[in-house]
PDB file as gemmi writes it, atoms N, CA and C in Angstrom:
CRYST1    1.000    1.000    1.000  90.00  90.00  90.00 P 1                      
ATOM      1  N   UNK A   1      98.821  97.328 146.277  1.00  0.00           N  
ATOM      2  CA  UNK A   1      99.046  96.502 145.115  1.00  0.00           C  
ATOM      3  C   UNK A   1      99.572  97.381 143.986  1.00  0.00           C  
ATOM      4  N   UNK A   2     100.558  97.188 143.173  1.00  0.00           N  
ATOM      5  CA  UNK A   2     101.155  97.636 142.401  1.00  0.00           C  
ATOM      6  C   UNK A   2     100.855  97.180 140.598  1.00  0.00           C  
ATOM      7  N   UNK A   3     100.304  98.042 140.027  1.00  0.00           N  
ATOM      8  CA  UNK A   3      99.648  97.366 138.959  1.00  0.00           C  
ATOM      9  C   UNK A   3     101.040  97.951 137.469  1.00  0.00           C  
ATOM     10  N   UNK A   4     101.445  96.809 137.094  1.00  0.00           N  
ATOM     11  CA  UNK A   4     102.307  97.318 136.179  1.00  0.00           C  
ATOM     12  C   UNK A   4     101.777  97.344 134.355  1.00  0.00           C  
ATOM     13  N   UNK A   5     102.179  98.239 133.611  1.00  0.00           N  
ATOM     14  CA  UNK A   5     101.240  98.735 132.588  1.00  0.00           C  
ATOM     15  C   UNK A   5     102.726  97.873 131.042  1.00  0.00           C  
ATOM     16  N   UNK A   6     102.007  96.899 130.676  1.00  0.00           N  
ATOM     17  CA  UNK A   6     102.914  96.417 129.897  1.00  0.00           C  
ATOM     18  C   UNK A   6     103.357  97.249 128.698  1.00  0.00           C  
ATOM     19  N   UNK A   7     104.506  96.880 128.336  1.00  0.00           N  
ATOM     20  CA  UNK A   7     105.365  97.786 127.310  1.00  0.00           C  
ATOM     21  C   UNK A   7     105.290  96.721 125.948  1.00  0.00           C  
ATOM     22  N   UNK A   8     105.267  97.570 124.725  1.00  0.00           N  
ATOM     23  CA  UNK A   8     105.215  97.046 123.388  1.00  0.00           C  
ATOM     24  C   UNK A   8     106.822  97.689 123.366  1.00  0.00           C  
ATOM     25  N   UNK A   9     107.928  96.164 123.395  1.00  0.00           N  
ATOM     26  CA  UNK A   9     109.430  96.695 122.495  1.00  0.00           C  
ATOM     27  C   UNK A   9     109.555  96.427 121.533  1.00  0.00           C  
ATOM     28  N   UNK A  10     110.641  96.545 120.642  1.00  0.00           N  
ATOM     29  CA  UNK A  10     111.091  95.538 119.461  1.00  0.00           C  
ATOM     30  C   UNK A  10     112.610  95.935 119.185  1.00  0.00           C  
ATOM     31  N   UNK A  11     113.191  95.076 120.470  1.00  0.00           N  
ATOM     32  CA  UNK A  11     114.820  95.722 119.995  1.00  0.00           C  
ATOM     33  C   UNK A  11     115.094  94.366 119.491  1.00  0.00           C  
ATOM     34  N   UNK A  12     116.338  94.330 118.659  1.00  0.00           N  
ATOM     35  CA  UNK A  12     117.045  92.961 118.587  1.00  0.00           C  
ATOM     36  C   UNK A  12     118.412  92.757 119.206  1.00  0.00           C  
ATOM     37  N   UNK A  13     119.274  92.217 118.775  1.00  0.00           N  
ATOM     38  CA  UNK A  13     120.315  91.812 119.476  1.00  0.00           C  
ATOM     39  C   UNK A  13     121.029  93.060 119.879  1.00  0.00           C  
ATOM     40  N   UNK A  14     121.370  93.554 118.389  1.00  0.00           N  
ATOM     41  CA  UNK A  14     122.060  94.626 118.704  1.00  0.00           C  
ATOM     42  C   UNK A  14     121.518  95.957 119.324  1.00  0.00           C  
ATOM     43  N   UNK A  15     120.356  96.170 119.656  1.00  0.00           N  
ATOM     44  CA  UNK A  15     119.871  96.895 120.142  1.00  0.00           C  
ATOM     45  C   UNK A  15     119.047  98.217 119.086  1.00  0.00           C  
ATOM     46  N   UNK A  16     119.086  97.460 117.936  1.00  0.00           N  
ATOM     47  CA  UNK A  16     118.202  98.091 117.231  1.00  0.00           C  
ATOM     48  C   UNK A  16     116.753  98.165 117.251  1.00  0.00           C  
ATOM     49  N   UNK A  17     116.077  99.708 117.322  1.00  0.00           N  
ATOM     50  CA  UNK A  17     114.114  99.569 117.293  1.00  0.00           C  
ATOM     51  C   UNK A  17     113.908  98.725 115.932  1.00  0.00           C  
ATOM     52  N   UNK A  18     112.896  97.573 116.516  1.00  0.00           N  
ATOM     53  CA  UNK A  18     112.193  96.990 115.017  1.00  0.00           C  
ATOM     54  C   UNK A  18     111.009  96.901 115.171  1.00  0.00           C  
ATOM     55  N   UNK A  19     110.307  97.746 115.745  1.00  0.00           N  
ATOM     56  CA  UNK A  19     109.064  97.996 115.538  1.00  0.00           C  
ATOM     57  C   UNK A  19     108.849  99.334 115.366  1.00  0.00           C  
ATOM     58  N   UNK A  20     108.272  99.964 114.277  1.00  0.00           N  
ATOM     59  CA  UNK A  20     108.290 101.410 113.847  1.00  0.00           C  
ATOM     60  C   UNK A  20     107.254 101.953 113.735  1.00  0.00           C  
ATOM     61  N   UNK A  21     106.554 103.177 114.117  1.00  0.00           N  
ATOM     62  CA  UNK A  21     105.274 103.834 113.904  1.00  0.00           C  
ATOM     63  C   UNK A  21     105.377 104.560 112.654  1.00  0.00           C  
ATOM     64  N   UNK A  22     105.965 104.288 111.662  1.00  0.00           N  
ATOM     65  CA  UNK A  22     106.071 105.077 110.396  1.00  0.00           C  
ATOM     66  C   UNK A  22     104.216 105.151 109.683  1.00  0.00           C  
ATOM     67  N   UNK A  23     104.028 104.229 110.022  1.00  0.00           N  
ATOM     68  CA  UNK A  23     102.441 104.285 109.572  1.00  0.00           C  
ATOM     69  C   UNK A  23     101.980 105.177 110.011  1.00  0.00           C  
ATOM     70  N   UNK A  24     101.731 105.412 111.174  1.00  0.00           N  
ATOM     71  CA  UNK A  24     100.691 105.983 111.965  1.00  0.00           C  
ATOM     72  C   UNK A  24     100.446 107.100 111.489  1.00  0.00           C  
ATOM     73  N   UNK A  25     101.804 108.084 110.941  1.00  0.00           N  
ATOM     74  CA  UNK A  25     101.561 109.422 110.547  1.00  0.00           C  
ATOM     75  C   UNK A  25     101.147 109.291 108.810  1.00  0.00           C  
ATOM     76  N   UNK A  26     100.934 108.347 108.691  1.00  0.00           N  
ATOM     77  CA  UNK A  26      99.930 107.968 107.136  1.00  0.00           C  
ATOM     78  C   UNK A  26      98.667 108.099 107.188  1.00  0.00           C  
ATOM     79  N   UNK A  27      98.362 107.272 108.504  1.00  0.00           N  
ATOM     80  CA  UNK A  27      96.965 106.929 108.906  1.00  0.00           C  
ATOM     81  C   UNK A  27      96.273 108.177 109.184  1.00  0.00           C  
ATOM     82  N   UNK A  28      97.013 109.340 109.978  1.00  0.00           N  
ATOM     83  CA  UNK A  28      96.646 110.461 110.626  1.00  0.00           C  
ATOM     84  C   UNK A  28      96.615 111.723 109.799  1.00  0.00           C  
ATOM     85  N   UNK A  29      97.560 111.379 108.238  1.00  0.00           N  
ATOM     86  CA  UNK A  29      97.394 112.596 107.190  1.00  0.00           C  
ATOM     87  C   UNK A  29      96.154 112.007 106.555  1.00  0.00           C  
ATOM     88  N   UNK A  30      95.850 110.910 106.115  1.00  0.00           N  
ATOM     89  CA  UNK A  30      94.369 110.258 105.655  1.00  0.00           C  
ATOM     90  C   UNK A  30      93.628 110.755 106.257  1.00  0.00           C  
ATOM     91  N   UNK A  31      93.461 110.640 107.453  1.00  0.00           N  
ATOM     92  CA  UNK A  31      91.925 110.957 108.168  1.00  0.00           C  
ATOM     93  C   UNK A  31      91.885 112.270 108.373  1.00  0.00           C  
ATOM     94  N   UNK A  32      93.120 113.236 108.350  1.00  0.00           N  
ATOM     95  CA  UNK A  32      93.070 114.740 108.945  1.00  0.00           C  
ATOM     96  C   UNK A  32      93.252 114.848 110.053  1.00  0.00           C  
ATOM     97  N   UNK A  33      94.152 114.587 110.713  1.00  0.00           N  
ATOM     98  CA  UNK A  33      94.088 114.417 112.501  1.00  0.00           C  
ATOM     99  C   UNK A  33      95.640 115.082 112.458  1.00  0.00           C  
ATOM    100  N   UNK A  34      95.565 116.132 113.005  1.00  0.00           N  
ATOM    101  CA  UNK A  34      97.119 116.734 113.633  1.00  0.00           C  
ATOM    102  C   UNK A  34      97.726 115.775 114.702  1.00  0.00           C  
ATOM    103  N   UNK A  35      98.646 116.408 115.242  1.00  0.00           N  
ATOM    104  CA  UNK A  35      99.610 115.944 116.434  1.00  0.00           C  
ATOM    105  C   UNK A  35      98.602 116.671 117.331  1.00  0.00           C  
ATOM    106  N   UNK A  36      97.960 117.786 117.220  1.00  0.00           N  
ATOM    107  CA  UNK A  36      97.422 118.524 118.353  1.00  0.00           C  
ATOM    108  C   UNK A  36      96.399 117.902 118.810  1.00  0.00           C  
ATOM    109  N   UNK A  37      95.302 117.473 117.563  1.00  0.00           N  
ATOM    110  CA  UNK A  37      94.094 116.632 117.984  1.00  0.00           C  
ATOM    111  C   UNK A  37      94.492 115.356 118.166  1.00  0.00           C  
ATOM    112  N   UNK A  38      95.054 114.620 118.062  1.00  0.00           N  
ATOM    113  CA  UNK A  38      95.749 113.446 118.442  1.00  0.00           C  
ATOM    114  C   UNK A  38      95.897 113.527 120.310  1.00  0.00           C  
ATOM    115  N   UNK A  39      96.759 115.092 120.447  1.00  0.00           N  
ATOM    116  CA  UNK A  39      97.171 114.685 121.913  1.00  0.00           C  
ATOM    117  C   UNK A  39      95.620 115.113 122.715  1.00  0.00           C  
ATOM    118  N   UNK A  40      94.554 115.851 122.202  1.00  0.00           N  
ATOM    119  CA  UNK A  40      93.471 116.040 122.436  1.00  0.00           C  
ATOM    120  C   UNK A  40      92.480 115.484 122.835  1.00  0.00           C  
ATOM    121  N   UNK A  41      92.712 114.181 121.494  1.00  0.00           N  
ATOM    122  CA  UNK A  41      91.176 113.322 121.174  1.00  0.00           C  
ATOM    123  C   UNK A  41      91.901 111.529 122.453  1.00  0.00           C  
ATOM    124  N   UNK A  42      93.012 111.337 122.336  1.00  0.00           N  
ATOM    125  CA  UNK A  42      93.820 110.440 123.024  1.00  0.00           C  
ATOM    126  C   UNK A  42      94.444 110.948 124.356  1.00  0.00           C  
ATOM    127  N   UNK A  43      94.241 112.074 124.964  1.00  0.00           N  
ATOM    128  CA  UNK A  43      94.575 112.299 126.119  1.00  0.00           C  
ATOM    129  C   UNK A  43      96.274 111.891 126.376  1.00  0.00           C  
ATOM    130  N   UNK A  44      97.248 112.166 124.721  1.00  0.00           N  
ATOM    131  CA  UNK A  44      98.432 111.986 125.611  1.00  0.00           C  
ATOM    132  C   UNK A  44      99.355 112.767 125.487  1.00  0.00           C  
ATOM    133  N   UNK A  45     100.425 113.034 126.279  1.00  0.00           N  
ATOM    134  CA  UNK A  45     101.412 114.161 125.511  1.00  0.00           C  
ATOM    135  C   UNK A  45     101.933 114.692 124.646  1.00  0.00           C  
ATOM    136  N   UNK A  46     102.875 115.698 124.435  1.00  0.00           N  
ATOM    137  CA  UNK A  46     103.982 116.165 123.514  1.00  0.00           C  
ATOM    138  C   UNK A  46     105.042 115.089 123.596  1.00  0.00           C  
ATOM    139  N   UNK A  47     105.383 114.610 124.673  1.00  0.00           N  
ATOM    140  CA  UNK A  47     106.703 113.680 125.239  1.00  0.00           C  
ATOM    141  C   UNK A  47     106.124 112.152 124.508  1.00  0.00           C  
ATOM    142  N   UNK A  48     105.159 112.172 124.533  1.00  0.00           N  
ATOM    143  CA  UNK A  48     104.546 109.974 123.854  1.00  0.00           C  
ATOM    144  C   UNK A  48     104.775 110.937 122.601  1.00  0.00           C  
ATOM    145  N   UNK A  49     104.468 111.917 122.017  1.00  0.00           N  
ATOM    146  CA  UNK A  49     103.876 111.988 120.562  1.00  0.00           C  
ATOM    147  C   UNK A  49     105.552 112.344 119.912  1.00  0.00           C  
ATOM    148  N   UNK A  50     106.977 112.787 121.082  1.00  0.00           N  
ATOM    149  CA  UNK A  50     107.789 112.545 119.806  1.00  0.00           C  
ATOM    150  C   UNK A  50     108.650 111.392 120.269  1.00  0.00           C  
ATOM    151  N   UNK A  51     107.559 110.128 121.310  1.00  0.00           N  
ATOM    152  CA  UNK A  51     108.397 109.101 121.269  1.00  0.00           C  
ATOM    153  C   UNK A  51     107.836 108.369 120.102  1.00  0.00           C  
ATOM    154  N   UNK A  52     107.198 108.694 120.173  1.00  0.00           N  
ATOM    155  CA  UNK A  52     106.272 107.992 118.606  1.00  0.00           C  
ATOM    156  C   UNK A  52     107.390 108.344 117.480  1.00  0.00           C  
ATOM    157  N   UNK A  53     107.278 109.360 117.128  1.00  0.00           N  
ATOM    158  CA  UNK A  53     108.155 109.986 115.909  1.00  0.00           C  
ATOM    159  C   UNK A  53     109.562 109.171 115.963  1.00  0.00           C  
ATOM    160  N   UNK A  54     109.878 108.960 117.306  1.00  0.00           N  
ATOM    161  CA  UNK A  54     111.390 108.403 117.560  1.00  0.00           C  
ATOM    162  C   UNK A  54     111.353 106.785 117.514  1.00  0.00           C  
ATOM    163  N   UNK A  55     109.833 106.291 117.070  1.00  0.00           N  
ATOM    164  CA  UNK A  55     110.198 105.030 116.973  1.00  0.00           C  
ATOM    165  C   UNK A  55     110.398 104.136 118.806  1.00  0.00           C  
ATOM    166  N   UNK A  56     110.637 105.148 120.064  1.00  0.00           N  
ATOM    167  CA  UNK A  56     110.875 104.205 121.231  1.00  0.00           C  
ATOM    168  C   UNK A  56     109.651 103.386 121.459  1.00  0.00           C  
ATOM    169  N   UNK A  57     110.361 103.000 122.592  1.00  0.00           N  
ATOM    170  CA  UNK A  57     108.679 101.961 123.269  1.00  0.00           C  
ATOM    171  C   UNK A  57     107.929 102.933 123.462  1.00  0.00           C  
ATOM    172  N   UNK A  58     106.756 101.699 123.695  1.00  0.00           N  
ATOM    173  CA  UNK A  58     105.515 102.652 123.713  1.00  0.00           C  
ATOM    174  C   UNK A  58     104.437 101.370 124.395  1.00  0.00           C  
ATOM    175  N   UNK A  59     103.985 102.040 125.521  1.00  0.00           N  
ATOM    176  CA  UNK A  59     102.830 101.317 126.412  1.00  0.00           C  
ATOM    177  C   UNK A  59     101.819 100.890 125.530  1.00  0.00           C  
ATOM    178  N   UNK A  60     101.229  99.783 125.843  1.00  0.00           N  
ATOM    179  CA  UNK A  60     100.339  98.964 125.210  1.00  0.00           C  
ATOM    180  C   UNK A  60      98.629  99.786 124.687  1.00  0.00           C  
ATOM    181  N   UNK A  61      98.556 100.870 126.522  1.00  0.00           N  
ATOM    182  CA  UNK A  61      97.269 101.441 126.644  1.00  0.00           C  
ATOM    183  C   UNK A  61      97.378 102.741 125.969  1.00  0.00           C  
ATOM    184  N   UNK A  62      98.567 103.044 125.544  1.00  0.00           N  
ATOM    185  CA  UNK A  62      98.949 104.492 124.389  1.00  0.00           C  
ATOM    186  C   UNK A  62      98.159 103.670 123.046  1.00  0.00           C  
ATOM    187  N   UNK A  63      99.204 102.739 122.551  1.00  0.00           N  
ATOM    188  CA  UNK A  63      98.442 102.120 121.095  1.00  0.00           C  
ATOM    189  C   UNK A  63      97.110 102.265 120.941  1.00  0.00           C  
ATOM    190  N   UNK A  64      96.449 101.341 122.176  1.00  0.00           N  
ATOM    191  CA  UNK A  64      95.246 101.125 122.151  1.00  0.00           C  
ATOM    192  C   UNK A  64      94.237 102.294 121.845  1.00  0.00           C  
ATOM    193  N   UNK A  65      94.605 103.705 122.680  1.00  0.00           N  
ATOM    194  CA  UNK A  65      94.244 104.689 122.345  1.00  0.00           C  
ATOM    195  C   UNK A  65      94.068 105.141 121.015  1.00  0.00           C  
ATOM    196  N   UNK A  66      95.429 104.927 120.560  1.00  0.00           N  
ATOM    197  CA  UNK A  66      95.624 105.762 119.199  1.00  0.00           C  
ATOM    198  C   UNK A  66      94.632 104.927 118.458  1.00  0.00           C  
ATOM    199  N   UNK A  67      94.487 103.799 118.384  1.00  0.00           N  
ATOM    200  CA  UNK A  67      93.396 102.991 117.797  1.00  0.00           C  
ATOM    201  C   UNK A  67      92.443 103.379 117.565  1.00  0.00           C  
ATOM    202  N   UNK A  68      91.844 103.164 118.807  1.00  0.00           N  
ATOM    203  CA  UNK A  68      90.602 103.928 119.018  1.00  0.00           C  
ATOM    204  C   UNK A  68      90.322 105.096 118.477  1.00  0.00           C  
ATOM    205  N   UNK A  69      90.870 106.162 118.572  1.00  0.00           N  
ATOM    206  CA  UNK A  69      90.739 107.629 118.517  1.00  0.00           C  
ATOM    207  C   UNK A  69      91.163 107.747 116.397  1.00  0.00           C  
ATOM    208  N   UNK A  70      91.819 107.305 115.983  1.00  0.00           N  
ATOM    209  CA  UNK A  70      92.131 106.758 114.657  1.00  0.00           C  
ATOM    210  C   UNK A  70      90.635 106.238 114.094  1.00  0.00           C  
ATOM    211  N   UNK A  71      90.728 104.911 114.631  1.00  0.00           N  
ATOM    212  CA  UNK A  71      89.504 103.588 114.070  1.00  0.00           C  
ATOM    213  C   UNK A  71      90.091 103.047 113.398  1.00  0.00           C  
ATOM    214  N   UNK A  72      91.519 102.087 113.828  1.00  0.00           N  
ATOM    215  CA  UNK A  72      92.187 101.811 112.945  1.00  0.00           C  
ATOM    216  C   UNK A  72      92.932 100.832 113.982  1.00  0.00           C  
ATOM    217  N   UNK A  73      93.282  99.578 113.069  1.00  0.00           N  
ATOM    218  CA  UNK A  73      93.890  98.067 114.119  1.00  0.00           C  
ATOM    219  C   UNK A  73      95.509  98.709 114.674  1.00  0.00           C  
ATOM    220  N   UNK A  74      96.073  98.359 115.078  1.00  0.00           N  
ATOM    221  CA  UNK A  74      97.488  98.144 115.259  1.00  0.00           C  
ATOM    222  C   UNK A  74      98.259  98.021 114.096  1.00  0.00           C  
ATOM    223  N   UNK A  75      98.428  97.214 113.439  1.00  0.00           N  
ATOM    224  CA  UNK A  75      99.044  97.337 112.227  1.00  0.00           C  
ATOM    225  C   UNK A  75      98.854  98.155 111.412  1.00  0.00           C  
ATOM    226  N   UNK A  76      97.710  99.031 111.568  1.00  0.00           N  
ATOM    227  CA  UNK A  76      97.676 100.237 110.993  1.00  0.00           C  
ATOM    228  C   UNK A  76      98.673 101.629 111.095  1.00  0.00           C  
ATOM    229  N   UNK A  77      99.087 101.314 112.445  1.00  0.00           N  
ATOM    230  CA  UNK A  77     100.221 102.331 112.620  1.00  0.00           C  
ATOM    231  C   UNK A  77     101.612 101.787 113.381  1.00  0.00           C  
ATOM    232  N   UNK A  78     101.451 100.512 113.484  1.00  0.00           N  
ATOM    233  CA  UNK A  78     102.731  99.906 113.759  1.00  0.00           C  
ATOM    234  C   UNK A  78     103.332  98.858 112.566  1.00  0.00           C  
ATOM    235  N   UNK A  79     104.502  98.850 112.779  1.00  0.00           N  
ATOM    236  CA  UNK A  79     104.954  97.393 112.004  1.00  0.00           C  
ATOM    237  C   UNK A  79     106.242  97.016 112.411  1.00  0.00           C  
ATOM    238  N   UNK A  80     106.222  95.760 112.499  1.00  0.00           N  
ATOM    239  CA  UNK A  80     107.587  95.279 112.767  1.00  0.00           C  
ATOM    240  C   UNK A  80     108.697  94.778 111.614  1.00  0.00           C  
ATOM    241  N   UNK A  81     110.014  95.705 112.075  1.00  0.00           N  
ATOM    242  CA  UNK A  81     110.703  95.215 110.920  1.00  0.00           C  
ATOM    243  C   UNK A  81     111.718  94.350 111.463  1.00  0.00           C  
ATOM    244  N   UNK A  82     111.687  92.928 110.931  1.00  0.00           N  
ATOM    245  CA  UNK A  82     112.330  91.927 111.501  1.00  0.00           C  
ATOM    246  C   UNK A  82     114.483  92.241 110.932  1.00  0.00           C  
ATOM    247  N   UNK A  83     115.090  92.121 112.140  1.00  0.00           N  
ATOM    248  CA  UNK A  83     116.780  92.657 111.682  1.00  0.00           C  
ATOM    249  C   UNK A  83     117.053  91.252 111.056  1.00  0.00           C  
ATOM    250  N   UNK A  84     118.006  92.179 110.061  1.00  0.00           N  
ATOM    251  CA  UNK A  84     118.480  90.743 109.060  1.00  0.00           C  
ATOM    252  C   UNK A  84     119.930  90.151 109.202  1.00  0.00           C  
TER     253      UNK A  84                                                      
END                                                                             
């Protein structure tokens, strides 16, 4: 059985990201949390942590992590910016 791990996108037509982690590195200078303890305390790479920075997709069970390991909702480090 093949278990598939859903993806958080936000492209629009033109293929622009509109969902952005610009928060997250707000959330993470607030609390004191590096990139290092981040990939530490969340168990995830260098490669998720500069897809983060880059704004790409990003698996549902990454967020969830960062949540957790944060203490902080989703909208805390995501947001969607709707294309105009």
């Amino acid at each position: 059985m093949e278990i598939i791990t859903p993806i958080l996108i936000g492209v629009n037509q033109e293929g622009e990201v509109v969902i952005i982690f610009d928060k997250l590195w707000d959330v993470m200078r607030e609390k004191g949390v590096s990139t290092y303890q981040l990939r530490e305390k969340c168990s995830i790479d260098s490669k998720t942590v500069r897809r983060l920075r880059a704004n790409d997709n990003m698996e549902t069970k990454t967020l969830n992590k960062l949540c957790s390991a944060l203490d902080c909702r989703l909208e805390d480090i995501a947001e969607y910016v709707p294309d105009e």
